[in-house]
CSV table of C-alpha atoms in Angstrom, one decimal:
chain,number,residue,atom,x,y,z
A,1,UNK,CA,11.1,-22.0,-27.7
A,2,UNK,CA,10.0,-19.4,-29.8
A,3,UNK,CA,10.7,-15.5,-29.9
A,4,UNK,CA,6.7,-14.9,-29.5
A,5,UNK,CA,6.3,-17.0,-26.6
A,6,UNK,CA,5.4,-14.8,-23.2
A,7,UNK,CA,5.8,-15.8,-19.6
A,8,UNK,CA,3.4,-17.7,-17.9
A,9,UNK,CA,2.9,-15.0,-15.2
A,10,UNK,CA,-1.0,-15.2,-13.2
A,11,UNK,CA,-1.2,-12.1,-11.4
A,12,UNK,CA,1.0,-9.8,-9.2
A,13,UNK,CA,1.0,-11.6,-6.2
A,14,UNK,CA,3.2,-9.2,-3.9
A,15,UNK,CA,4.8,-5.7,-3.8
A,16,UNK,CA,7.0,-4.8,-0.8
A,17,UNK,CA,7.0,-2.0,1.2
A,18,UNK,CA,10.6,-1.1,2.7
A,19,UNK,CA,10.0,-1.1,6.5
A,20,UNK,CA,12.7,0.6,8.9
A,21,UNK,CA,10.2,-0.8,12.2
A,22,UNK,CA,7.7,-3.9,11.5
A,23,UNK,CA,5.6,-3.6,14.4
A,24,UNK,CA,4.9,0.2,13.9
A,25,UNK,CA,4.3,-0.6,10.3
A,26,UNK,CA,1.7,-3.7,10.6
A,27,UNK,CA,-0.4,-1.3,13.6
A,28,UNK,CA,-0.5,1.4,10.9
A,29,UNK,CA,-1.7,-0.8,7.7
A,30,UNK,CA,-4.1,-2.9,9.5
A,31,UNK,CA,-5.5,-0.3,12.1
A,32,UNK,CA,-5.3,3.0,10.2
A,33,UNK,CA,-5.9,1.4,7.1
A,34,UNK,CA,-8.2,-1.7,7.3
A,35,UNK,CA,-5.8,-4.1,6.2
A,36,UNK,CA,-5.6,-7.7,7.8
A,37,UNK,CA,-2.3,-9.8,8.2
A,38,UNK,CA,-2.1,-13.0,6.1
A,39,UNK,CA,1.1,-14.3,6.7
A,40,UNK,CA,4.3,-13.6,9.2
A,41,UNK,CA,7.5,-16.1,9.3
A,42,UNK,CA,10.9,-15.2,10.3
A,43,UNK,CA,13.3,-14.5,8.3
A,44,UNK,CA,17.1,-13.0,7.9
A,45,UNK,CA,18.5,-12.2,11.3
A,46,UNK,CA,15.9,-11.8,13.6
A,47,UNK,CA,13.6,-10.2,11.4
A,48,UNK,CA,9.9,-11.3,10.2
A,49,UNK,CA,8.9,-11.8,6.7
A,50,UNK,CA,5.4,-9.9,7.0
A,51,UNK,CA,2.3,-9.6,4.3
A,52,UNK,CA,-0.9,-7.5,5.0
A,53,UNK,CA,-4.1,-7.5,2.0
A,54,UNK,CA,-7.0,-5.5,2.1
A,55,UNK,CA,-9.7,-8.0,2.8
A,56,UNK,CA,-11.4,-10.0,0.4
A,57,UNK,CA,-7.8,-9.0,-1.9
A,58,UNK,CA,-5.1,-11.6,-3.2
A,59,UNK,CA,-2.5,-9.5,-3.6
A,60,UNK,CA,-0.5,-9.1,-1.0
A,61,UNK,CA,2.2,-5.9,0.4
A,62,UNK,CA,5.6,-7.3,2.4
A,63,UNK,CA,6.1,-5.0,4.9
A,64,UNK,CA,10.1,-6.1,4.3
A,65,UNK,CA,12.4,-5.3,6.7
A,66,UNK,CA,15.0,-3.2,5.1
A,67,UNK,CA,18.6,-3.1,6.1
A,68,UNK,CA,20.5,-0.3,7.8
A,69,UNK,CA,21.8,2.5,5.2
A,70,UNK,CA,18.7,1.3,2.8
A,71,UNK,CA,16.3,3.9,1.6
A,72,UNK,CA,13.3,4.0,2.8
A,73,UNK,CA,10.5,6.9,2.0
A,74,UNK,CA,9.7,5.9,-1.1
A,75,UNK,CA,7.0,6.7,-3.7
A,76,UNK,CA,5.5,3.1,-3.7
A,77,UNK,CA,3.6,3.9,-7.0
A,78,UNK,CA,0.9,1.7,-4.8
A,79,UNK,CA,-2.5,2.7,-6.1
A,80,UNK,CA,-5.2,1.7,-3.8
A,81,UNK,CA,-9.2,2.0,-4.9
A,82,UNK,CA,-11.3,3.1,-2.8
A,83,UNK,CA,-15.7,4.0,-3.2
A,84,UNK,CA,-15.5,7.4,-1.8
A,85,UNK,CA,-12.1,9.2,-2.1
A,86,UNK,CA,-13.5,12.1,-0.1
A,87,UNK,CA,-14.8,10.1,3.5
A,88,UNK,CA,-11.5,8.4,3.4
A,89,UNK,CA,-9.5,11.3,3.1
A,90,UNK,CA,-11.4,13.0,6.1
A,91,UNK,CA,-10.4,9.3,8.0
A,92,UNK,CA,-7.0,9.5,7.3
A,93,UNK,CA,-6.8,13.2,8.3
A,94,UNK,CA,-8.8,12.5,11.2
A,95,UNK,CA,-6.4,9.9,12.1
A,96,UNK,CA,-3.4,11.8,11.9
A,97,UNK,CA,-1.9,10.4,8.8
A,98,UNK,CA,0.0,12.6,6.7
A,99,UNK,CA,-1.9,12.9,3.4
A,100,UNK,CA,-2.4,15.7,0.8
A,101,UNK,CA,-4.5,18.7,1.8
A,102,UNK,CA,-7.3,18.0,-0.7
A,103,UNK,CA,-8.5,15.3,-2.8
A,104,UNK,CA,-7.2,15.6,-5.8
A,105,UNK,CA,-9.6,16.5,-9.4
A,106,UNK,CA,-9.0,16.7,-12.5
A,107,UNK,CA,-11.9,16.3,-15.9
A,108,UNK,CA,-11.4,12.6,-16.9
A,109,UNK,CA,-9.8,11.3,-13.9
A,110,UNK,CA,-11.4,9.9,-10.9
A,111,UNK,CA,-10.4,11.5,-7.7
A,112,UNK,CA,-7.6,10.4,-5.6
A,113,UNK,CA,-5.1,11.7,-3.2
A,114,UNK,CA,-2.0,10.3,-1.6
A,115,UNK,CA,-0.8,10.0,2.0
A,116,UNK,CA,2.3,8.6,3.4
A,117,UNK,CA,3.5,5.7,5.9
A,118,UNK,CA,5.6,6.0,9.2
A,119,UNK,CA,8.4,5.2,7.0
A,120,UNK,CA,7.3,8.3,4.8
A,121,UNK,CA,6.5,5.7,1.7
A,122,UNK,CA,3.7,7.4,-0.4
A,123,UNK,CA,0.9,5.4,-1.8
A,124,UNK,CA,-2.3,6.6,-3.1
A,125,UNK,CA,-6.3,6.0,-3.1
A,126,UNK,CA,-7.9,6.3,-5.9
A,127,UNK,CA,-11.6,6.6,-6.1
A,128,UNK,CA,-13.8,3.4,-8.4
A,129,UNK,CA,-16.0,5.3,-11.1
A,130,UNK,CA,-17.2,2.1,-12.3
């Protein structure tokens, strides 16, 4: 081995989402949000091992069950991209979802807000300006 050798790592595969209700959280990322489910198992006690994409997307988001006294109502640091920052802001409002008042703008930086979860984890859309 040698101290300039890296990891073979391919690509971020999956990021988990701490979940205090599964079924609550899966209605809300595929219907509010457009994603679809690719892959549900049991696992632990009773629980599911759940993963939702965006369609068309590899990567994947756990909706992982998380365990009693766990925090939950996180900042994710989960950037989504979007093509028009500003419709799906109005959708999310619409919808109910808790999300900033405005988009976001600032010179150099393409537009993007955040919104939150049931669980109260923040992620953020973030518009494409290429």
């Amino acid at each position: 081995m040698s101290e300039h050798q890296t990891a073979q790592l391919t690509e971020v595969a999956t990021v988990a989402v701490p979940t205090s209700d599964q079924d609550r959280a899966l209605e809300f990322y595929v219907a509010t949000l457009g994603f679809e489910l690719k892959f549900e198992a049991p696992f632990g006690d009773g629980q599911r091992w759940i993963e939702v994409a965006l369609p068309g997307t590899e990567t994947t988001l756990a909706l992982a069950p998380t365990p009693a006294g766990a925090p939950i109502g996180i900042d994710t640091g989960i950037r989504l991209r979007t093509k028009d920052a500003d419709a799906d802001h109005a959708l999310l409002k619409f919808r109910g979802v808790d999300a900033d008042p405005e988009v976001m703008r600032w010179p150099g930086v393409p537009p993007m807000f955040s919104f939150t979860d049931p669980d109260g984890n923040r992620l953020y859309i973030v518009e494409q300006v290429h």
